[in-house]
Short mmCIF file of C-alpha atoms in Angstrom, two decimals:
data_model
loop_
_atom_site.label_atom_id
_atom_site.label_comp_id
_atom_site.label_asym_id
_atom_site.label_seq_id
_atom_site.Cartn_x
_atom_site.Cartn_y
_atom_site.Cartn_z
CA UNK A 1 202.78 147.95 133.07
CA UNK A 2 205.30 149.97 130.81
CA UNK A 3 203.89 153.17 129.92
CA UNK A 4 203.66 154.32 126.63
CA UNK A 5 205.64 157.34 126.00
CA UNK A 6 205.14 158.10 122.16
CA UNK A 7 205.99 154.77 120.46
CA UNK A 8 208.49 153.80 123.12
CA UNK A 9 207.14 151.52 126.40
CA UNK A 10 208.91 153.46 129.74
CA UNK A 11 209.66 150.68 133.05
CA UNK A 12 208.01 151.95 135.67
CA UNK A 13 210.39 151.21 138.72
CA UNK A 14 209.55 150.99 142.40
CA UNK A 15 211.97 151.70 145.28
CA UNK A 16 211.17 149.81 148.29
CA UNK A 17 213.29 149.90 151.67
CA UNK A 18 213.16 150.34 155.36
CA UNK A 19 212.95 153.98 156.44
CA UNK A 20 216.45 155.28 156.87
CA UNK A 21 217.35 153.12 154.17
CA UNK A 22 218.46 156.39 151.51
CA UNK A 23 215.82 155.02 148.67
CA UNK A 24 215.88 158.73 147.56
CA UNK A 25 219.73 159.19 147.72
CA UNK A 26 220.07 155.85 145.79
CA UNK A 27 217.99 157.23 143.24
CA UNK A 28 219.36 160.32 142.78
CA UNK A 29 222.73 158.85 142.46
CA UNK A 30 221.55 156.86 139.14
CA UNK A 31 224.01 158.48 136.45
CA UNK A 32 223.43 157.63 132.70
CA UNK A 33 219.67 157.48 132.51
CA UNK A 34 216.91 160.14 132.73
CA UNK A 35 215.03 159.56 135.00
CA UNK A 36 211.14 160.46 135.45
CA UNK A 37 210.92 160.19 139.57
CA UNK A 38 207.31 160.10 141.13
CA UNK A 39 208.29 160.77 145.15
CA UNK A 40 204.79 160.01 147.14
CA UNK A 41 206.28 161.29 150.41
CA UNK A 42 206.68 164.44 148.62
CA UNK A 43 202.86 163.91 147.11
CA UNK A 44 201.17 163.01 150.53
CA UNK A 45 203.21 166.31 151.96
CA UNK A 46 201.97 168.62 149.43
CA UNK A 47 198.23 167.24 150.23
CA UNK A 48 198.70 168.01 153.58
CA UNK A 49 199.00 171.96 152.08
CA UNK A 50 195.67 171.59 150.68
CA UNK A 51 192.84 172.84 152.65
CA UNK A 52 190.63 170.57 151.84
CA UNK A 53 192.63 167.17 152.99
CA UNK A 54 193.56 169.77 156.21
CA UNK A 55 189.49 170.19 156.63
CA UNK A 56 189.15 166.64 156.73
CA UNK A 57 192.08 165.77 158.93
CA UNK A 58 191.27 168.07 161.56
CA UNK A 59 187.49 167.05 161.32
CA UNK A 60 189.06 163.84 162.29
CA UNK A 61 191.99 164.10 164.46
CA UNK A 62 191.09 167.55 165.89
CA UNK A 63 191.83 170.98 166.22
CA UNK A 64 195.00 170.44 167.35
CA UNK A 65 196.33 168.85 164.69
CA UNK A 66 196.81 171.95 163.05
CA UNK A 67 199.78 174.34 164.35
CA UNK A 68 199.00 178.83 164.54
CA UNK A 69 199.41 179.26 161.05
CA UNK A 70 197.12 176.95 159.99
CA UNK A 71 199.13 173.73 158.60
CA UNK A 72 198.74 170.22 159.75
CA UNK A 73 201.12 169.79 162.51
CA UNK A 74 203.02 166.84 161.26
CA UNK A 75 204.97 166.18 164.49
CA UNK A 76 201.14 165.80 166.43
CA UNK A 77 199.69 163.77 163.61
CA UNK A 78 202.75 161.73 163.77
CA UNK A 79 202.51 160.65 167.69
CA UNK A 80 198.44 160.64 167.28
CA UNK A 81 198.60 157.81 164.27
CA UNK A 82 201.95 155.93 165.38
CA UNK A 83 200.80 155.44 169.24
CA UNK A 84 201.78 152.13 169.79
CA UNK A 85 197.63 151.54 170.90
CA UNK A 86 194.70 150.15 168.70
CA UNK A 87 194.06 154.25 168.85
CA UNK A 88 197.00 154.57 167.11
CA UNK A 89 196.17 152.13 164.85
CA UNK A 90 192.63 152.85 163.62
CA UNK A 91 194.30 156.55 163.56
CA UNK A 92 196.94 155.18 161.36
CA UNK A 93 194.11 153.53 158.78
CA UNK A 94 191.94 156.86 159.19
CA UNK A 95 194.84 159.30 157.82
CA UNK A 96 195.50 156.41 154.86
CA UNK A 97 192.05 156.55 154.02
CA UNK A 98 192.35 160.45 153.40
CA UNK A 99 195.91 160.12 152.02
CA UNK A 100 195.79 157.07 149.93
CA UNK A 101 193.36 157.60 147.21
CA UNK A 102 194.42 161.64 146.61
CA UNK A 103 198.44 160.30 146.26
CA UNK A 104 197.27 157.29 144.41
CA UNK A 105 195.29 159.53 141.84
CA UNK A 106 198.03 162.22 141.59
CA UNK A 107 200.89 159.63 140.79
CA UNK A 108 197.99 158.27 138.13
CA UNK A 109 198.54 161.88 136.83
CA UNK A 110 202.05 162.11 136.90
CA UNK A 111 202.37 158.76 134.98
CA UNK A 112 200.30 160.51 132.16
CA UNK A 113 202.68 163.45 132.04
CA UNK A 114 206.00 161.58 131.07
CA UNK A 115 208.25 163.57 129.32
CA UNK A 116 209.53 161.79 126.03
CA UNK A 117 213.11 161.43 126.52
CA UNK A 118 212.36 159.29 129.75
CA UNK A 119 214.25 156.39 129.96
CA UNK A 120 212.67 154.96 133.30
CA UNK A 121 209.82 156.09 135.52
CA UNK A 122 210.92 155.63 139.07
CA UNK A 123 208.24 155.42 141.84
CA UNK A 124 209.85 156.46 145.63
CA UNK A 125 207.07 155.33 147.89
CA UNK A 126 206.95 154.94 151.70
CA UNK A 127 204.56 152.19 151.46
CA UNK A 128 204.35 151.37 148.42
CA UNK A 129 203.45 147.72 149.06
CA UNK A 130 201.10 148.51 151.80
CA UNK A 131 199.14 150.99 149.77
CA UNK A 132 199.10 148.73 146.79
CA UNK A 133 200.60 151.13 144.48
CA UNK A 134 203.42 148.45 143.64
CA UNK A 135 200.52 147.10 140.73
CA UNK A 136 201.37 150.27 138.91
CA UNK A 137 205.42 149.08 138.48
CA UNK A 138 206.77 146.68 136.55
CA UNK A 139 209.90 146.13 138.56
CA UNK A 140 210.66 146.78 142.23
CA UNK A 141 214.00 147.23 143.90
CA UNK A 142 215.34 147.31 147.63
CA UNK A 143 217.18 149.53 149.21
CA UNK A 144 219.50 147.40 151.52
CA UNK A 145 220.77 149.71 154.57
CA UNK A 146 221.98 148.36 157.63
CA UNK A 147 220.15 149.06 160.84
CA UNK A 148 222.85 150.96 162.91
CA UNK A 149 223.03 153.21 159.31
CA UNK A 150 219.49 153.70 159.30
CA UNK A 151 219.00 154.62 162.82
CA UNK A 152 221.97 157.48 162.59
CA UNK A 153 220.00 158.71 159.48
CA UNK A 154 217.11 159.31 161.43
CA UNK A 155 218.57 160.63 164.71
CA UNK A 156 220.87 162.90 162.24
CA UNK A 157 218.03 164.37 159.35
CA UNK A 158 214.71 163.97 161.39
CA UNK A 159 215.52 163.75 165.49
CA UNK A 160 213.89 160.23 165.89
CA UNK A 161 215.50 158.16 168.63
CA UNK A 162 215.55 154.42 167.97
CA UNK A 163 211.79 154.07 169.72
CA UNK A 164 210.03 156.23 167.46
CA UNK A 165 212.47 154.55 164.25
CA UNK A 166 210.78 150.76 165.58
CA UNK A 167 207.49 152.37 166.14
CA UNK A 168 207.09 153.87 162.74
CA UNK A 169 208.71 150.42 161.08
CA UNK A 170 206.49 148.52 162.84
CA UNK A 171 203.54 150.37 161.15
CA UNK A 172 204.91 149.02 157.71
CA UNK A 173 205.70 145.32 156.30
CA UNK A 174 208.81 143.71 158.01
CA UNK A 175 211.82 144.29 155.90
CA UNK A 176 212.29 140.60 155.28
CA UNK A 177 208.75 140.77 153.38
CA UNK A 178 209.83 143.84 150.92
CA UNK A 179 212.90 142.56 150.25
CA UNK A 180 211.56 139.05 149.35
CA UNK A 181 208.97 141.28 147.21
CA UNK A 182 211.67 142.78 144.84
CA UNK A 183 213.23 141.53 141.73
CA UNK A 184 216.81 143.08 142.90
CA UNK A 185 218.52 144.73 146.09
CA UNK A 186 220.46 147.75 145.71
CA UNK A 187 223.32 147.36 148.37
CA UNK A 188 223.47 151.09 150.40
CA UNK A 189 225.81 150.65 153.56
CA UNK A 190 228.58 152.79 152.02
CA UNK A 191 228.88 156.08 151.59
CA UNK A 192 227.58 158.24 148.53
CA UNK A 193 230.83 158.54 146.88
CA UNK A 194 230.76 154.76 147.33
#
């Protein structure tokens, strides 16, 4: 699945991990290579900003899904689609089904917009397994973060207690499962400087 960048064949890279796990930090701290770094959180954020995927998610999640000035209210989304009910669930597969295939064709863009002194294309995705999009790598790495780490993450840079961590990971494949999935683990219990 390298890309062609000129007459040079890019790896296309994909970061797997739990959530907490620092797969951005990790790659950010790469020193040496130049990176080309597709982040689909950061896609599936800047969707949300569009008013057509806002349309569509308030046509089916409701009104008040969307906050006064007239974004999608992440935080309501959030407890609407991880409910730990078959609600939550079929809300879960309904925002994917809006999501998915608008992230999926915008990293299909990015991938054609590779700058030539690339040395790796590096694909950051939540669920990148779930969604499929690990066909588009050639290798995949995980992020290997310790629980108690990855729940003070959380608590410290988005306010989740350790309920709403385990209700969000249990949305996603078991750790166990991505890890067997990758060709290496990337060992990030220290600290950056580490």
């Amino acid at each position: 699945m390298n890309r062609p960048v000129g007459s040079r064949k890019i790896p296309v890279i994909g970061i797997l991990g739990g959530i907490g796990s620092g797969k951005s930090s990790v790659v950010r701290g790469v020193t040496g290579l130049k990176l080309f770094i597709i982040d689909a959180d950061k896609i599936g954020h800047e969707l949300l900003a569009r008013s057509s995927v806002r349309d569509r998610i308030a046509n089916e999640f409701g009104a008040n899904v969307i906050s006064v000035d007239g974004q999608v209210d992440r935080g309501q989304l959030g407890r609407i689609v991880f409910a730990e009910t078959e609600d939550g669930a079929h809300a879960r597969r309904q925002l994917e089904e809006i999501l998915h295939p608008a992230i999926r064709s915008e990293i299909t863009t990015k991938l054609k917009t590779i700058p030539d002194d690339t040395d790796a294309i590096v694909l950051d995705a939540a669920l990148l397994l779930e969604a499929g999009w690990d066909s588009q790598c050639d290798r995949l790495i995980f992020v290997d973060t310790p629980q108690h780490l990855r729940q003070e993450r959380v608590k410290s840079n988005r306010g989740w207690s350790a309920e709403e961590l385990a209700r969000r990971e249990a949305a996603q494949w078991d750790l166990r499962r991505k890890r067997d999935a990758a060709d290496g683990v990337v060992d990030n219990s220290g600290t950056p400087d580490q």
